[in-house]
XYZ file of C-alpha atoms in Angstrom:
698
model
C 101.205 63.952 96.402
C 99.047 65.253 98.958
C 98.913 63.858 102.363
C 96.040 64.530 104.712
C 96.403 63.897 108.655
C 92.975 61.755 109.412
C 93.148 62.682 112.999
C 95.344 64.095 115.780
C 94.050 62.558 118.834
C 95.414 59.277 118.268
C 99.052 60.529 117.908
C 99.982 59.651 121.303
C 97.749 56.499 122.129
C 99.404 53.259 122.863
C 98.107 49.943 122.402
C 97.786 48.065 125.609
C 95.610 45.293 124.592
C 98.494 42.679 124.345
C 101.852 42.215 125.786
C 104.778 42.621 123.149
C 102.328 43.671 120.520
C 103.864 46.047 117.733
C 102.548 49.376 118.138
C 101.942 51.290 114.650
C 100.818 54.761 113.826
C 99.643 55.393 110.295
C 98.655 58.139 108.445
C 96.208 57.798 105.958
C 95.837 59.428 102.492
C 92.128 60.924 103.140
C 90.603 64.301 103.731
C 89.777 65.561 107.174
C 86.147 65.271 107.467
C 85.555 68.491 109.383
C 87.727 71.047 107.318
C 89.520 70.981 104.344
C 91.945 73.607 105.610
C 94.601 71.207 106.527
C 94.684 69.998 103.115
C 98.443 70.809 101.746
C 101.367 69.468 100.060
C 103.842 67.150 101.780
C 107.192 66.210 100.745
C 108.222 62.669 101.036
C 111.471 60.557 101.672
C 111.811 56.881 101.135
C 111.699 56.200 104.922
C 108.643 54.562 105.912
C 106.782 56.136 108.929
C 105.631 52.591 110.139
C 108.250 50.975 112.275
C 108.283 47.763 114.255
C 110.258 47.193 117.347
C 110.255 43.876 119.064
C 111.970 43.101 122.541
C 111.012 39.945 124.692
C 111.613 41.847 127.730
C 110.473 45.431 127.159
C 107.942 47.237 125.232
C 108.648 50.646 123.304
C 106.418 53.458 122.729
C 106.310 55.017 119.331
C 105.071 58.456 118.741
C 104.636 60.993 116.089
C 105.056 64.774 117.048
C 103.725 67.752 115.029
C 106.288 70.402 115.204
C 105.041 73.974 115.431
C 106.279 75.862 112.249
C 104.412 78.970 112.736
C 101.306 78.451 110.268
C 99.393 76.366 113.011
C 99.279 76.697 116.711
C 99.559 73.587 119.105
C 98.171 73.071 122.357
C 97.569 70.252 124.859
C 94.066 69.426 126.059
C 93.312 67.903 129.289
C 93.899 64.146 128.247
C 97.303 65.051 127.060
C 96.199 65.020 123.492
C 98.008 67.595 120.728
C 95.149 69.810 118.997
C 96.145 71.838 115.876
C 94.436 75.301 115.327
C 92.779 75.268 111.772
C 93.703 78.449 109.937
C 90.620 80.703 109.164
C 88.948 80.314 105.428
C 86.619 82.511 103.464
C 83.018 81.412 103.930
C 82.315 81.503 100.312
C 84.617 81.400 97.275
C 83.188 84.432 96.033
C 84.019 86.326 99.234
C 87.822 85.930 98.140
C 87.094 86.781 94.499
C 85.010 89.991 95.470
C 87.858 90.817 97.909
C 90.699 90.848 95.478
C 88.383 92.755 92.863
C 87.540 95.191 95.370
C 91.468 95.591 96.189
C 92.560 95.944 92.586
C 89.697 98.285 91.586
C 90.436 101.439 93.557
C 90.476 105.130 93.021
C 93.195 104.858 90.645
C 90.776 103.426 87.987
C 88.934 106.543 88.214
C 91.233 109.460 88.549
C 94.257 108.141 86.601
C 93.793 106.020 83.893
C 91.131 107.995 81.951
C 93.557 111.007 82.117
C 96.626 108.885 81.179
C 94.517 107.285 78.183
C 93.479 110.882 77.001
C 96.859 112.218 77.331
C 98.814 109.446 75.748
C 97.075 108.789 72.413
C 93.452 107.875 73.417
C 92.649 104.597 71.939
C 96.203 104.038 70.963
C 97.176 104.022 74.497
C 95.485 100.737 74.878
C 98.166 98.849 72.950
C 101.017 99.511 75.611
C 98.473 99.227 78.349
C 97.337 95.734 77.194
C 100.769 94.489 76.594
C 101.650 95.824 79.993
C 98.869 94.003 81.568
C 99.857 90.794 79.743
C 103.445 90.730 80.276
C 103.932 92.437 83.461
C 100.817 92.952 85.741
C 98.872 89.493 85.101
C 101.995 87.337 85.829
C 103.178 89.189 88.925
C 99.297 89.271 90.090
C 98.890 85.636 89.556
C 102.329 84.816 91.068
C 101.456 86.357 94.232
C 98.159 84.603 94.632
C 100.023 81.113 94.022
C 102.639 81.907 96.896
C 99.943 82.964 99.161
C 97.742 79.942 98.750
C 100.643 77.436 98.657
C 102.423 78.657 101.771
C 99.198 79.680 103.655
C 100.833 82.621 105.001
C 101.382 86.144 105.296
C 104.103 87.940 103.425
C 106.841 87.951 106.188
C 106.632 84.129 106.991
C 106.183 83.303 103.472
C 109.183 85.010 102.053
C 111.324 83.675 104.644
C 110.326 79.928 103.652
C 110.558 80.917 99.952
C 114.042 82.254 99.977
C 115.591 83.089 103.303
C 118.395 85.128 101.657
C 115.600 87.685 100.569
C 113.250 87.151 103.517
C 113.793 91.123 103.751
C 110.933 91.157 100.926
C 108.520 90.281 103.601
C 109.269 93.002 105.895
C 109.577 95.387 103.273
C 106.347 94.994 101.729
C 104.694 94.847 105.049
C 106.222 98.172 106.150
C 105.450 99.624 102.681
C 101.442 98.766 103.139
C 101.770 100.095 106.584
C 103.235 103.324 105.359
C 100.395 103.641 102.464
C 97.621 103.404 105.269
C 98.917 106.525 106.916
C 97.666 108.840 103.944
C 95.252 106.358 101.819
C 92.522 106.508 104.669
C 92.876 110.267 104.743
C 91.729 110.261 101.127
C 88.875 108.201 101.730
C 87.698 110.583 104.541
C 87.567 113.462 102.054
C 85.069 111.371 100.268
C 82.884 111.053 103.466
C 83.453 114.591 104.148
C 81.795 115.422 100.680
C 78.934 113.064 101.061
C 78.023 114.677 104.197
C 78.057 118.110 102.342
C 76.092 116.582 99.620
C 72.907 116.495 101.718
C 71.766 119.916 100.910
C 69.472 121.585 98.403
C 72.364 123.438 96.914
C 75.880 121.983 96.936
C 78.376 124.164 98.913
C 80.757 124.096 96.054
C 78.662 125.596 93.499
C 78.521 129.205 94.668
C 80.917 132.131 95.633
C 78.612 133.333 98.512
C 80.137 131.523 101.566
C 82.225 132.584 104.377
C 85.204 130.782 103.207
C 85.217 132.274 99.681
C 87.476 134.876 98.466
C 87.046 137.941 95.966
C 88.952 135.914 93.551
C 86.198 133.116 93.332
C 84.447 132.894 90.220
C 81.658 130.568 89.128
C 81.412 128.612 85.812
C 79.219 131.072 84.315
C 81.434 133.967 85.331
C 84.515 132.457 83.774
C 82.430 131.675 80.528
C 81.430 135.171 80.375
C 85.135 136.362 80.889
C 86.253 134.106 77.894
C 83.226 135.422 75.830
C 84.180 138.924 76.330
C 87.885 138.465 75.999
C 87.344 137.043 72.587
C 85.017 139.524 71.418
C 87.493 142.317 72.352
C 90.150 140.402 70.204
C 87.595 140.245 67.390
C 86.625 144.117 67.623
C 90.465 145.126 68.078
C 91.599 143.057 64.749
C 88.326 143.601 62.971
C 87.689 140.116 62.711
C 84.730 138.767 61.126
C 83.800 136.360 63.581
C 81.041 137.913 65.929
C 80.006 136.212 69.165
C 78.053 139.346 70.552
C 74.766 137.606 69.476
C 75.588 134.420 71.484
C 73.649 133.941 74.941
C 76.460 133.151 77.533
C 74.094 130.807 79.130
C 74.114 128.552 75.976
C 76.370 125.334 76.481
C 79.109 125.453 73.874
C 82.832 125.766 73.944
C 84.894 128.715 72.563
C 87.795 126.512 71.765
C 86.992 126.747 67.998
C 88.024 130.632 68.123
C 91.012 131.809 66.771
C 91.818 133.693 70.101
C 90.753 131.020 72.510
C 94.126 130.010 73.426
C 94.910 133.775 74.123
C 92.069 134.104 76.422
C 92.289 130.734 78.036
C 95.981 131.705 79.089
C 94.954 135.195 80.145
C 92.439 133.455 82.391
C 94.818 131.065 83.960
C 97.331 133.898 84.666
C 94.715 135.570 86.656
C 94.676 132.827 88.875
C 90.772 132.982 89.129
C 89.540 130.343 91.474
C 86.382 128.099 91.208
C 84.090 127.665 94.071
C 85.041 123.896 94.019
C 88.687 124.681 94.468
C 88.208 127.086 97.287
C 85.802 124.586 98.878
C 88.473 122.090 98.958
C 91.524 124.314 99.949
C 89.518 126.793 102.194
C 86.776 124.505 103.751
C 87.871 121.034 103.523
C 91.253 122.204 104.595
C 92.312 125.847 105.621
C 95.043 126.969 103.488
C 94.385 130.825 103.880
C 97.317 132.601 102.183
C 97.834 135.017 105.055
C 98.574 132.436 107.622
C 101.823 131.313 105.894
C 101.115 127.603 106.406
C 103.778 125.091 105.396
C 105.018 121.862 106.543
C 106.696 123.641 109.140
C 103.521 125.413 110.044
C 100.486 123.006 109.666
C 98.233 125.038 111.486
C 95.282 123.949 113.724
C 93.250 120.656 113.762
C 90.312 120.609 111.515
C 87.910 118.753 113.713
C 85.398 117.895 110.874
C 88.173 116.238 109.011
C 89.320 114.520 112.102
C 85.923 112.989 112.736
C 85.543 111.712 109.135
C 88.889 110.173 109.651
C 87.542 108.459 113.002
C 84.408 107.073 111.177
C 86.504 105.591 108.284
C 88.640 103.653 111.051
C 85.434 102.866 112.817
C 84.237 101.335 109.399
C 87.435 99.506 109.017
C 87.633 98.211 112.280
C 84.226 96.713 112.573
C 84.553 95.102 109.009
C 87.931 93.621 109.845
C 87.970 92.813 113.605
C 86.653 89.260 113.269
C 88.884 88.272 110.445
C 88.046 87.359 106.765
C 84.736 86.039 107.668
C 83.351 89.340 108.589
C 85.200 91.375 105.768
C 84.479 88.818 103.245
C 80.529 89.576 103.808
C 81.190 93.613 103.617
C 82.905 93.561 100.244
C 79.709 91.983 98.630
C 78.362 95.614 99.035
C 81.690 97.525 98.654
C 82.905 95.859 95.775
C 79.623 95.533 93.863
C 78.032 98.932 94.530
C 80.487 100.931 92.546
C 79.452 99.284 89.442
C 75.770 100.163 90.203
C 76.713 103.810 90.524
C 79.118 103.550 87.411
C 76.470 102.372 85.605
C 73.663 104.876 86.538
C 76.242 107.737 85.738
C 77.093 106.372 82.398
C 73.623 106.222 81.519
C 73.018 110.013 82.813
C 76.305 110.986 81.248
C 74.884 110.004 77.566
C 72.250 112.513 77.847
C 74.662 115.427 78.650
C 75.478 118.156 76.145
C 79.215 117.701 75.188
C 79.298 113.771 76.089
C 80.143 112.692 72.802
C 82.869 115.297 72.357
C 84.414 114.099 75.528
C 84.392 110.330 74.341
C 85.804 111.444 71.193
C 88.648 113.203 73.066
C 89.166 110.054 75.171
C 89.401 107.315 72.579
C 90.404 109.154 69.426
C 93.805 107.240 68.550
C 96.842 109.188 68.085
C 99.411 106.533 66.911
C 102.300 109.016 66.930
C 102.231 108.861 70.653
C 103.713 105.213 70.505
C 106.959 106.807 69.840
C 107.003 108.404 72.901
C 108.848 106.273 75.735
C 106.806 108.050 78.456
C 103.565 106.647 77.120
C 104.985 103.129 77.750
C 106.214 103.994 81.005
C 102.788 105.445 81.979
C 100.992 102.291 80.791
C 103.430 99.866 82.794
C 103.120 102.167 85.805
C 99.411 102.469 85.551
C 99.151 98.537 85.178
C 101.270 97.825 88.239
C 99.856 100.198 90.758
C 96.196 99.380 89.695
C 96.532 95.606 89.922
C 98.587 95.840 93.417
C 101.080 93.133 93.460
C 103.822 93.574 95.840
C 101.837 94.991 99.016
C 101.236 91.526 100.564
C 97.454 91.890 100.090
C 97.010 89.330 97.405
C 99.391 86.786 99.218
C 97.142 87.357 102.582
C 93.900 87.096 100.985
C 95.088 83.735 99.303
C 96.376 82.364 102.398
C 92.763 81.894 103.567
C 91.897 79.640 100.616
C 91.464 76.126 100.409
C 94.815 74.588 99.123
C 93.173 73.243 95.805
C 91.107 76.411 95.077
C 91.166 77.445 91.446
C 93.220 80.655 92.017
C 94.124 80.807 88.311
C 90.410 81.523 87.259
C 90.083 84.196 90.060
C 93.456 85.941 88.947
C 92.157 86.225 85.479
C 88.614 87.215 86.264
C 89.890 89.883 88.448
C 92.683 91.149 85.786
C 89.921 91.371 83.082
C 87.464 93.299 85.515
C 90.229 95.767 86.429
C 91.116 96.535 83.030
C 87.641 96.753 81.665
C 86.696 99.102 84.794
C 89.410 101.508 84.179
C 88.368 101.681 80.362
C 84.544 102.003 81.124
C 84.968 104.667 84.066
C 87.105 106.792 81.354
C 83.855 106.926 79.463
C 82.086 108.158 82.448
C 84.561 110.601 83.462
C 84.901 111.954 79.897
C 81.210 112.483 79.165
C 81.300 114.839 82.245
C 84.279 116.485 81.312
C 82.825 117.168 77.708
C 79.816 118.549 79.433
C 82.160 120.781 81.648
C 84.005 122.018 78.562
C 80.637 123.058 76.917
C 79.213 124.609 80.051
C 82.559 126.749 80.773
C 83.337 127.488 77.198
C 86.898 125.859 77.860
C 88.865 123.129 75.639
C 88.718 119.656 77.113
C 92.564 119.813 77.674
C 91.976 122.925 79.974
C 89.651 121.104 82.379
C 90.855 117.455 82.285
C 92.962 116.702 85.298
C 94.092 113.586 87.164
C 94.278 112.454 90.781
C 92.471 114.104 93.798
C 92.008 117.369 91.514
C 89.811 115.586 89.205
C 87.552 113.608 91.772
C 87.305 116.500 94.296
C 87.563 119.536 92.364
C 86.747 119.162 88.638
C 84.304 116.420 88.971
C 82.218 117.998 91.677
C 81.955 121.164 89.812
C 80.513 119.554 86.726
C 77.938 117.782 88.951
C 77.054 121.111 90.522
C 75.810 122.456 87.291
C 73.339 119.727 86.642
C 69.768 119.564 87.576
C 69.424 117.295 90.643
C 72.802 117.893 91.513
C 72.737 116.738 95.169
C 71.490 113.459 94.198
C 74.369 112.846 91.584
C 76.795 114.066 94.305
C 75.850 111.538 96.723
C 75.891 108.818 94.238
C 79.457 109.700 93.221
C 81.023 109.978 96.495
C 79.393 106.905 97.894
C 81.276 105.252 94.793
C 84.391 106.869 95.641
C 84.050 105.852 99.338
C 83.190 102.198 98.702
C 86.057 102.029 96.127
C 88.569 103.088 98.599
C 87.368 100.977 101.615
C 87.874 97.952 99.460
C 91.665 98.955 99.079
C 91.906 99.896 102.591
C 90.840 96.654 103.733
C 93.135 94.837 101.541
C 96.222 97.074 102.745
C 95.191 96.443 106.489
C 94.597 92.776 106.194
C 98.028 92.299 104.595
C 99.693 94.044 107.597
C 97.543 92.002 110.152
C 97.948 88.741 108.473
C 101.768 89.121 107.989
C 102.038 90.096 111.624
C 99.831 87.586 113.078
C 101.551 84.667 111.268
C 104.948 85.886 112.345
C 103.597 86.627 116.011
C 100.969 84.048 116.597
C 99.884 85.643 120.029
C 98.479 88.604 117.694
C 96.085 86.350 116.006
C 94.799 84.960 119.340
C 93.811 88.564 120.289
C 92.992 89.999 116.764
C 90.188 92.173 118.207
C 92.642 94.023 120.308
C 95.542 94.122 117.652
C 93.272 95.459 115.013
C 92.128 97.966 117.375
C 95.488 99.125 118.601
C 96.629 99.056 114.590
C 93.735 101.697 113.668
C 94.072 103.610 116.932
C 97.901 104.201 115.680
C 96.896 105.061 112.216
C 94.265 107.501 113.457
C 96.839 109.326 115.501
C 99.320 109.388 112.644
C 96.486 110.709 110.516
C 96.109 113.880 112.796
C 98.565 116.125 110.969
C 96.968 115.232 107.870
C 93.881 116.898 109.292
C 95.193 120.142 110.235
C 94.852 123.339 108.256
C 97.838 122.424 105.748
C 97.424 118.781 106.160
C 96.917 118.430 102.378
C 100.848 119.250 102.034
C 101.563 116.435 104.658
C 99.284 113.733 102.535
C 100.893 114.740 99.227
C 104.302 114.237 100.495
C 103.307 110.651 101.943
C 101.542 109.925 98.569
C 104.858 110.598 96.681
C 107.200 109.141 98.798
C 105.865 106.170 100.799
C 105.251 103.681 98.130
C 106.245 104.655 94.432
C 109.701 103.586 94.143
C 110.106 101.397 97.103
C 107.315 99.116 96.208
C 108.522 98.545 92.795
C 111.969 97.804 93.861
C 110.618 95.398 96.428
C 108.393 93.442 93.755
C 111.448 93.421 91.511
C 113.488 91.465 94.091
C 110.400 89.247 94.429
C 110.261 88.303 90.836
C 114.174 87.776 91.086
C 113.626 85.483 94.249
C 110.928 83.422 92.776
C 112.306 82.886 89.441
C 115.909 82.533 89.749
C 116.735 81.670 93.505
C 113.721 79.500 94.326
C 113.686 78.387 90.713
C 111.027 77.510 88.052
C 111.353 73.713 88.716
C 110.010 74.345 92.419
C 107.208 76.677 91.616
C 106.157 74.665 88.790
C 106.052 71.397 91.021
C 104.250 73.685 93.945
C 101.410 74.795 91.392
C 101.036 71.135 90.164
C 100.291 70.061 93.559
C 97.563 72.869 94.208
C 95.982 72.986 90.918
C 96.657 69.454 89.255
C 98.961 70.877 86.368
C 102.047 72.675 86.072
C 102.204 76.326 84.679
C 102.677 76.696 80.810
C 105.675 78.299 79.232
C 103.974 81.624 78.829
C 103.888 81.993 82.643
C 107.626 80.650 83.165
C 108.729 83.036 80.380
C 107.082 85.982 81.849
C 108.030 85.362 85.443
C 111.678 84.820 84.530
C 112.194 87.603 81.689
C 109.258 89.787 81.019
C 108.132 90.767 84.575
C 111.928 91.494 85.732
C 112.191 93.587 82.719
C 109.071 95.039 83.109
C 109.797 96.301 86.814
C 113.065 97.282 85.782
C 111.967 99.592 83.108
C 109.730 101.426 85.585
C 112.424 101.822 88.083
C 115.082 103.431 85.778
C 112.481 105.555 84.189
C 111.331 106.824 87.209
C 114.639 107.728 88.573
C 115.833 109.293 84.938
C 112.739 111.476 84.859
C 112.445 112.233 88.556
C 111.763 115.612 89.453
C 111.021 117.092 93.131
C 107.233 117.119 93.483
C 105.246 120.031 94.123
C 101.742 120.796 95.582
C 99.869 121.689 92.222
C 101.043 123.563 89.397
C 103.119 126.829 89.387
C 99.878 128.576 87.920
C 97.473 127.149 90.545
C 96.463 129.760 93.373
C 97.210 127.164 96.146
C 100.704 126.350 94.630
C 103.193 125.162 97.224
C 106.950 124.272 96.720
C 108.136 121.688 99.290
C 111.512 122.805 101.198
C 114.516 120.816 100.166
C 114.572 119.077 103.736
C 111.204 117.467 102.971
C 112.777 115.807 99.907
C 115.380 114.336 101.938
C 113.133 113.267 104.398
C 110.803 111.610 101.779
C 113.679 109.596 100.383
C 114.617 108.510 103.845
C 111.306 107.346 104.374
C 111.083 105.338 100.936
C 114.161 103.688 102.006
C 113.436 102.933 105.548
C 111.302 99.972 103.913
C 113.325 98.643 101.440
C 116.433 98.831 103.620
C 115.338 95.334 105.205
C 115.995 93.557 101.794
C 119.840 93.969 101.831
C 119.793 94.128 105.630
C 118.278 90.595 106.166
C 120.311 89.457 103.355
C 123.580 90.173 104.997
C 122.497 88.761 108.523
C 121.717 85.608 106.786
C 124.755 85.234 105.071
C 126.560 86.185 108.353
C 124.703 83.466 110.558
C 125.350 80.746 108.017
C 128.529 78.652 108.189
C 131.313 77.752 105.649
C 132.724 79.601 102.828
C 130.952 82.379 101.081
C 129.623 80.268 98.327
C 128.578 77.647 100.792
C 126.764 80.320 102.779
C 125.017 81.792 99.636
C 123.711 78.289 98.820
C 122.385 77.674 102.110
C 120.643 81.233 102.274
C 118.785 80.364 98.997
C 117.587 77.028 100.077
C 114.011 77.082 100.741
C 112.739 76.060 103.956
C 111.045 72.843 102.984
C 114.377 71.398 101.725
C 116.387 72.884 104.937
C 113.830 70.796 106.991
C 114.015 67.635 104.995
C 118.029 68.193 104.793
C 118.271 68.458 108.631
C 116.130 65.412 109.551
C 115.329 62.857 106.944
C 112.648 61.336 108.684
C 110.457 64.339 108.391
C 107.275 64.790 106.605
C 106.939 68.525 105.504
C 103.685 70.147 104.787
C 102.919 73.969 104.359
C 100.638 73.365 107.415
C 102.369 70.801 109.564
C 105.893 69.493 110.079
C 105.454 65.892 111.203
C 108.751 64.461 112.715
C 108.843 60.813 113.684
C 111.176 59.926 116.806
C 111.147 56.852 119.042
C 111.152 57.098 122.656
C 111.832 54.056 124.930
C 109.909 52.856 128.073
C 110.542 49.907 129.904
C 107.253 48.397 131.311
């Protein structure tokens, strides 16, 4: 049953109209007239709130007190009336939907999914991917939204109320989100750097005549000519009947059908010939000059252009978020929708490129034999998890600003569907351009297809540079990257801001200062990433800051909710919010499928773990990280999840009784603890109302 407090200003009012008259304070089951934010579930006992006390010589004042539990702020006004600060809410329901879509659809949809689909069997990869979404990603996504909307608080406070034993989950996921922002905004600043560079008649990464270029720089046409000459040389030597001498090197076609293509392609790779796009990123955006012996120990000088772009990104983030979700909720109307406009434009343009159909064929051509490879299933599971993004505390934070009865189920299903379809559609765009690049360069798609930052900052820009009106397409593309990244950055920052503000309410009262100090700290941490060799620092953070730690944290989330908090409790919570209990599918996935899904990713990652490097061994800018950096990376990763066992041990120590009794008390949810401590208490996720009687003899 849902209780709503009709008014607060009458709580301490005494009726003095008649002597010896019964004083009664009642709570009506009606909604607030000014704001629905205080609508929340309450747990009732059999004790009536209404009490009558009669005495022929005295009068007794009865009053009801709202006990501050962290969700709401209490203050006394001039008339000694207790006031409650209402939690901020989204201005529009679509603000929330677009915010979670913007968070879920990020750079990984562009730079990771298409490559994984191509590598792992094309269309056949959709089988493990869809199963991973349905059995793992979607249930976890929905679960975190439910918890955030029910408890209406950030991750730290929310997990302390769900399961005190595993309250460290809240701290762990908040710190992981904190670490992720150390490098994620730096990557976004690269997109801004490229966007500024695109406002030129000739793109700076299209030619080898700039001051940063080296003698090893080679344009697309030069590399194509090398392949043609190499294949002709093999033909002449072996008297092969295939003659390519009559082929114009400017014609767009691939040499991959030649008998000697693999030999010549390998020879081209061994020569470590560098493209202008590679040199632009490594020698202009960064300054990885091989003669300077740059490394993690010697990062070099600060690149002021990079630092300026990073400062602009943080200014955008600050002025989008400083006033709360009411401002960020409006910004996402542009940042969440604009990428789809650009994606549509690029898809239409890609259809008319030479080789686009070849690229699509490589992308979706099914190879069912790949399904026998366990790594394909692991790739599908990890892509699903990191794309939807449960566990960072973002979904919990966003949902906490919803109306209590908001249909979060509908929004969860829409977001999961949009995220998956965006990943699949972006693959068509990417591989249309890769097919085009294959034809232009003469190389096979497998030799031009990449993933990660290499795809979006080297391969794709080089393909765009060969097109007519290249600057226009570059501006569209990097604007899309910028908006995709900013959405996710907003989400990660809001998770931290909400979690800490709910745990320490003073921060919420000074949100503008808090957000400003937070982003200033991020900016200072980002300075090493803007040095000559800062990309080494960024890649190290990317490899260790979140991958294993976030999966472990979410694994404990699934255990905490399904097996400690319990399916019965979560079912009742959902019924109070949405009117119906979750079906057997959701209960089964939360209890069994999701923990197995996460456990499989963790085990596979640990079994197949190898120390990361920067680039491939054959890359001109290859860098092997020193051993101490891997040790530091693992310490960095463990520094967040260490809160889970540390808080659990602390919680067991502060409880009383035998170990079994301590454990039982430590897994008892907050609302049941409050009810057990005082039967005369009404518990709400927004308020705790405690009845007490004080006597005054008049």
